Tab-separated table of C-alpha atoms and ligand atoms in Angstrom:
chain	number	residue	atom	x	y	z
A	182	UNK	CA	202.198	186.607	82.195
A	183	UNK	CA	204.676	187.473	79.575
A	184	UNK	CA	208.287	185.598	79.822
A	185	UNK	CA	210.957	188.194	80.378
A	186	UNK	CA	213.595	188.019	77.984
A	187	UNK	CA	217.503	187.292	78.718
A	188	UNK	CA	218.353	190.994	78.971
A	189	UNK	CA	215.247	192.231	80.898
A	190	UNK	CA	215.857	188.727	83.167
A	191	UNK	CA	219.135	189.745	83.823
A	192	UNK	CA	218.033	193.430	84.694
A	193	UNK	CA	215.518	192.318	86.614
A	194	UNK	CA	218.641	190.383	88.511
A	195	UNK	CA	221.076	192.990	88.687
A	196	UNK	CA	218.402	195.659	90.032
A	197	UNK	CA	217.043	193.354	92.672
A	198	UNK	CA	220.336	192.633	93.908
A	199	UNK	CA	221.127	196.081	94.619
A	200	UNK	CA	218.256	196.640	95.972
A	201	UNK	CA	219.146	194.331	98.698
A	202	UNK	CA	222.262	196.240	99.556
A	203	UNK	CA	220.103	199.725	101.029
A	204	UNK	CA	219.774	199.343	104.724
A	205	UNK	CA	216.834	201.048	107.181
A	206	UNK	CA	217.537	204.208	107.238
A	207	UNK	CA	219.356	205.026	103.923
A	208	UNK	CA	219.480	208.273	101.563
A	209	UNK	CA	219.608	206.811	98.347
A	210	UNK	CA	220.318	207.980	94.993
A	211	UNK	CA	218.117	206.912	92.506
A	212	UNK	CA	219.277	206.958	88.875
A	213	UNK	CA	217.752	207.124	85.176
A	214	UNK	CA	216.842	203.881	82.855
A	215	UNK	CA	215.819	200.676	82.372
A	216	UNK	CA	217.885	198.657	84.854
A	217	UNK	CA	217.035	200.998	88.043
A	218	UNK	CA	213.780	200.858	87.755
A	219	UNK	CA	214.104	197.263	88.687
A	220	UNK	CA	215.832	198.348	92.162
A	221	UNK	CA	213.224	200.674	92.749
A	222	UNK	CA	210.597	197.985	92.055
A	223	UNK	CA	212.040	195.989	94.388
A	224	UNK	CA	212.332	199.106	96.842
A	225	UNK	CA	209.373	199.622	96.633
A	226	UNK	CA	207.993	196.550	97.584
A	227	UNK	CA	210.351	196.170	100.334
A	228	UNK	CA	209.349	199.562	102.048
A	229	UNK	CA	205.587	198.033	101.718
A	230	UNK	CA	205.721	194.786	103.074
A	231	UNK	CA	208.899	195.086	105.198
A	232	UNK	CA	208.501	198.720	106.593
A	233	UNK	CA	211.982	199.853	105.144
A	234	UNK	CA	212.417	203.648	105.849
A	235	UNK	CA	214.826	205.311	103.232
A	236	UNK	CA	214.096	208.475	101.120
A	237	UNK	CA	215.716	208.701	97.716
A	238	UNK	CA	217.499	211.198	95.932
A	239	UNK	CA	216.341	211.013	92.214
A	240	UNK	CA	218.771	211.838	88.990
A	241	UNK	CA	215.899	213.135	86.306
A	242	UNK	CA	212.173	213.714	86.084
A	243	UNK	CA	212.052	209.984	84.813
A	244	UNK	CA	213.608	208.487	88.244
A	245	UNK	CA	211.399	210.775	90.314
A	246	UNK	CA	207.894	209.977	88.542
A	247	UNK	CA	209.181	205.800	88.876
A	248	UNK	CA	209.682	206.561	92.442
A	249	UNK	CA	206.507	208.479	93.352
A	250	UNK	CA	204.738	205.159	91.064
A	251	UNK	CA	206.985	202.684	93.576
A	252	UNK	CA	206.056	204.355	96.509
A	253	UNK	CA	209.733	205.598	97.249
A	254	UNK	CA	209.725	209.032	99.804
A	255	UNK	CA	211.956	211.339	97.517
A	256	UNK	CA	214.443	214.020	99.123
A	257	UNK	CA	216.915	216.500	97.408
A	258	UNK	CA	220.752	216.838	97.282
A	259	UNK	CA	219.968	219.877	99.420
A	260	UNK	CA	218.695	218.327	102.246
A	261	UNK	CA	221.262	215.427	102.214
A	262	UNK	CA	224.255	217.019	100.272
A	263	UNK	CA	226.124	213.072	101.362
A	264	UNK	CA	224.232	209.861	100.206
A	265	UNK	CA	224.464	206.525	101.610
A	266	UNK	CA	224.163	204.751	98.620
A	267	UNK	CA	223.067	205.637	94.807
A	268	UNK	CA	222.089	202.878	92.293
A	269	UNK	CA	222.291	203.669	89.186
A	270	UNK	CA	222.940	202.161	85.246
A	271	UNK	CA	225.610	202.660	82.899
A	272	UNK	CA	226.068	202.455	79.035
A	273	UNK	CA	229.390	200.424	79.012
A	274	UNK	CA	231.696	199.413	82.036
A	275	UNK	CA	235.499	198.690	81.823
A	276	UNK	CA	237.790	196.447	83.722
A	277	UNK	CA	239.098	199.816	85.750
A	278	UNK	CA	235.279	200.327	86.871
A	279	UNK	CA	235.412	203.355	84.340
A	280	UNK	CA	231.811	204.434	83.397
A	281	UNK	CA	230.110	205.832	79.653
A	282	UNK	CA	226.782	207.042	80.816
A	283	UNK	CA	224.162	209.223	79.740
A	284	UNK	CA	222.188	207.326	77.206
A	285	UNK	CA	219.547	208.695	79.029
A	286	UNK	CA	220.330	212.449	79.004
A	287	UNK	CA	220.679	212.198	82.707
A	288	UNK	CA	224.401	212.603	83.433
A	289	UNK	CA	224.813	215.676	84.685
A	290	UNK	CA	222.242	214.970	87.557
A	291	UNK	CA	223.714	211.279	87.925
A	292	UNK	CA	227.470	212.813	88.441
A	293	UNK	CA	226.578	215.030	91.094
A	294	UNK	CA	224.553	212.286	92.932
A	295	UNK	CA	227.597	209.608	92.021
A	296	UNK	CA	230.178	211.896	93.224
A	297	UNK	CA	227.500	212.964	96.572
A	298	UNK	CA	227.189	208.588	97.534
A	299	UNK	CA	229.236	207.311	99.947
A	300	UNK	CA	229.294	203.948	98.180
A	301	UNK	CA	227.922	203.966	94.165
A	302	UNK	CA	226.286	200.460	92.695
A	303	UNK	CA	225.945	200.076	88.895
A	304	UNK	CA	223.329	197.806	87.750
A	305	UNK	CA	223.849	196.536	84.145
A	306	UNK	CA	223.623	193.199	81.789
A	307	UNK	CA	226.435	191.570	80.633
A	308	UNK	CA	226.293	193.696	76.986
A	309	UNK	CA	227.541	196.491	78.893
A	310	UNK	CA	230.839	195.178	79.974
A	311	UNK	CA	234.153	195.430	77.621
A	312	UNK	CA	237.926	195.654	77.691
A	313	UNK	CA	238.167	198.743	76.054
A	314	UNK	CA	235.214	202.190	76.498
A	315	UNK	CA	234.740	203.153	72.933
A	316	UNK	CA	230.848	204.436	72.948
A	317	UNK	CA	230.328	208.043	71.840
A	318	UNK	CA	230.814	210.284	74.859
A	319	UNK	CA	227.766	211.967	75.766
A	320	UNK	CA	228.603	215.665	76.621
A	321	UNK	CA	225.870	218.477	78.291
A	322	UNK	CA	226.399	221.721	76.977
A	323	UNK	CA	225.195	224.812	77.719
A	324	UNK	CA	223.178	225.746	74.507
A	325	UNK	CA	224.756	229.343	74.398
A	326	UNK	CA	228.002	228.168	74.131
A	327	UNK	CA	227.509	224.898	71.785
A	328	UNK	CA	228.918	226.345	68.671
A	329	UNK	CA	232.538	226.917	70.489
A	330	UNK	CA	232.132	223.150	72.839
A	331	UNK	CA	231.579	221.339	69.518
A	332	UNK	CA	234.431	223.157	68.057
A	333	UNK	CA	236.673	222.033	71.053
A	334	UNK	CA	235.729	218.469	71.263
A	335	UNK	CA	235.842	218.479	67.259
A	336	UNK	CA	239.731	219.616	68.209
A	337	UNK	CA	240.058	216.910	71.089
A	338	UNK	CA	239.442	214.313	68.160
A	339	UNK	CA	235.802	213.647	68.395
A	340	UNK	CA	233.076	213.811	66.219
A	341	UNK	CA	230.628	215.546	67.899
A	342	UNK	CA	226.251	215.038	66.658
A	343	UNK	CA	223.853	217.177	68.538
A	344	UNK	CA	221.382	214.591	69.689
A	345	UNK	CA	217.712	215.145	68.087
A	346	UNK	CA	214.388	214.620	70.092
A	347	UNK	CA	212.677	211.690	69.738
A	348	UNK	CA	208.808	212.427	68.946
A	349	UNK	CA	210.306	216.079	69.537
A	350	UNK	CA	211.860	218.194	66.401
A	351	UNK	CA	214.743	219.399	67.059
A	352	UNK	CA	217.204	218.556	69.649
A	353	UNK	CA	216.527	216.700	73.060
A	354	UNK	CA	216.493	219.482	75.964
A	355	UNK	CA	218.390	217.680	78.905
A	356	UNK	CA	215.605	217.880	82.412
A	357	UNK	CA	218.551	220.977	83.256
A	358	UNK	CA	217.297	222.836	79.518
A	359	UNK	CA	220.617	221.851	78.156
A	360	UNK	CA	221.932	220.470	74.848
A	361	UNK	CA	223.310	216.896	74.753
A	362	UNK	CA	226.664	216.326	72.229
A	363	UNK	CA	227.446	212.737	71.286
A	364	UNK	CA	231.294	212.506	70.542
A	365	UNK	CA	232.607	209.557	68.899
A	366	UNK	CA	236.036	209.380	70.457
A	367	UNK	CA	236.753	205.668	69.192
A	368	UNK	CA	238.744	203.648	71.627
A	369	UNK	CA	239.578	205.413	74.704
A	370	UNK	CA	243.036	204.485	75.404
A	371	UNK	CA	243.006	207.243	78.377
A	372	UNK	CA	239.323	207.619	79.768
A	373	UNK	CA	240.861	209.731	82.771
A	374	UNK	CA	242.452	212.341	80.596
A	375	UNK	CA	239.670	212.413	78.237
A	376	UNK	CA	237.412	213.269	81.107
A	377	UNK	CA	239.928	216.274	82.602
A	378	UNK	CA	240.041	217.356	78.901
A	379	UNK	CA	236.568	217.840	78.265
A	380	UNK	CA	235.607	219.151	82.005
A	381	UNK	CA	238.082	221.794	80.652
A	382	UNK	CA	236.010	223.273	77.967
A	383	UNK	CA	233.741	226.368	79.529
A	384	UNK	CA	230.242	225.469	78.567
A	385	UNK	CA	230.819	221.959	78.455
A	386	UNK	CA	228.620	221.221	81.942
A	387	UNK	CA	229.348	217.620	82.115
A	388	UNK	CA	230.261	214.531	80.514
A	389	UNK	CA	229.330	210.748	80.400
A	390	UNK	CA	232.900	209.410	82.177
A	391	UNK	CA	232.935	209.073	85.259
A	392	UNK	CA	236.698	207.545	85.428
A	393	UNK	CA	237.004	209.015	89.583
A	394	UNK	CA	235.010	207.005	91.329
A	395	UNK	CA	236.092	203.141	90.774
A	396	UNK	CA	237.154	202.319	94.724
A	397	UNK	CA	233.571	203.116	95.329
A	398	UNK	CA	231.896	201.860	92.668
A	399	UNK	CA	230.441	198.003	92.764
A	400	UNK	CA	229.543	196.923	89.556
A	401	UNK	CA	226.064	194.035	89.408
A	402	UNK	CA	226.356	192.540	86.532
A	403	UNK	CA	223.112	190.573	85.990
A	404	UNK	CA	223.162	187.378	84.407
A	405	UNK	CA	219.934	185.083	83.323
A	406	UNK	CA	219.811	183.852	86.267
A	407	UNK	CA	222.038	185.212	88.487
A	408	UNK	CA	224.339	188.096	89.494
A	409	UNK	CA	228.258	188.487	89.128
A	410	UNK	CA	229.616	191.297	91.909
A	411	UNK	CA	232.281	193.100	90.671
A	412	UNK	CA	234.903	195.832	92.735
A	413	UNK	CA	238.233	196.906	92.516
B	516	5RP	C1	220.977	207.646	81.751
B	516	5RP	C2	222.013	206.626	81.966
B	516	5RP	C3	221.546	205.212	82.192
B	516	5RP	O1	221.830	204.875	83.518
B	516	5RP	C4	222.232	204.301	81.230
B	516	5RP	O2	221.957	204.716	79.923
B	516	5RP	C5	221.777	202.829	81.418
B	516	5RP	O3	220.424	202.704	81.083
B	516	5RP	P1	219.724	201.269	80.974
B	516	5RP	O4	219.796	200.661	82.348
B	516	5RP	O5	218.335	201.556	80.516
B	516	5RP	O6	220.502	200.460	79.974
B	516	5RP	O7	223.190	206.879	82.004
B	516	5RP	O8	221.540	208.905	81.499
């Protein structure tokens, strides 16, 4: 058996955790990367050997193929437009409970499921926590209009790179056949208005703040060998 490093160790921790918070009976959103799929692990094992009934919502092809491989019954936003619960990652994590996401390419999806969850759990490792968001905003854009959205976010004060495949040529194609725009904001000294700013821009579908949601939001941050709970 291999010996899981300090950051999958405290993945592993974080994910399990939350997966101890979904009750019998749950809808829950499922979200995209690395430190979910621990929770859904974990799901599935509980629905196995414990009989836990729940049916998850996923936020990307990725989530939906781990949870078919976990054994977790999937559902759609249509037939439960309100969640119980969504777990889900995040990219950085500020003191305000302000998110970056969509390392993944799944933020569009993971917003709508976020904003549908009556209570929202983020599972991440302590590199993802800091004073101050400053990652490059990750922004969905309709590919029709992406010459005029990377003008506008090039005017908001960003420096905008269309994000390239990866063993694809040419640019990743969100699971919604969109374009994703990294924008390298710097420091975000006002995460909310940055957000309004950029929702603002037609053809801009989406973007990697979620800054509306922190009196909902509990934060898991996993440590080696434990878990630190964090809410406002
Ligand atoms: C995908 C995301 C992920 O949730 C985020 O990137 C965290 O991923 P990981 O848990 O693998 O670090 O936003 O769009």
């Amino acid at each position: 058996m291999s010996i899981p490093t300090a950051q999958a160790a405290s993945k592993q921790n974080a994910g399990y955790h939350a997966a101890g918070l979904v009750e019998d009976g749950m809808v829950v959103g499922l979200g995209t990367g690395s430190t979910v799929f621990f929770a859904m692990e974990r799901l599935g094992e509980r629905i196995a050997k414990d009989g836990l009934s729940i049916a998850g919502v996923p936020t990307s092809y990725q989530a939906a193929i781990r949870a078919r491989q976990y054994g977790i019954p999937l559902t759609s936003l249509d037939e439960h437009p309100g969640l119980d619960i969504a777990i889900d990652g995040a990219d950085q994590v500020d003191p305000d409970l302000h998110l970056i996401k969509g390392r993944g390419a799944a933020l569009l999806r993971e917003k709508c499921v976020c904003d549908a969850a009556d209570r929202v759990i983020i599972v991440v490792d302590p590199t993802k926590t800091v004073d101050i968001l400053n990652a490059p905003v990750p922004v969905e854009v309709l590919p029709f209009a992406s010459a005029g959205v990377f003008r506008r976010l090039a005017a908001l004060g960003a420096a905008p790179v269309l994000r390239d495949g990866v063993k694809k040529d040419g640019p990743v194609v969100t699971d919604n056949g969109n374009f994703i725009l990294d924008c390298d904001f710097g420091a975000l000294a006002d995460p909310r208005s940055l957000e309004a700013d950029i929702a603002a821009i037609p053809g801009a579908l989406e973007c990697g703040l979620f800054t509306a949601y922190g009196e909902k939001i509990t934060v898991i941050v996993g440590e080696e060998k434990d878990c630190r709970v964090v809410s406002l």
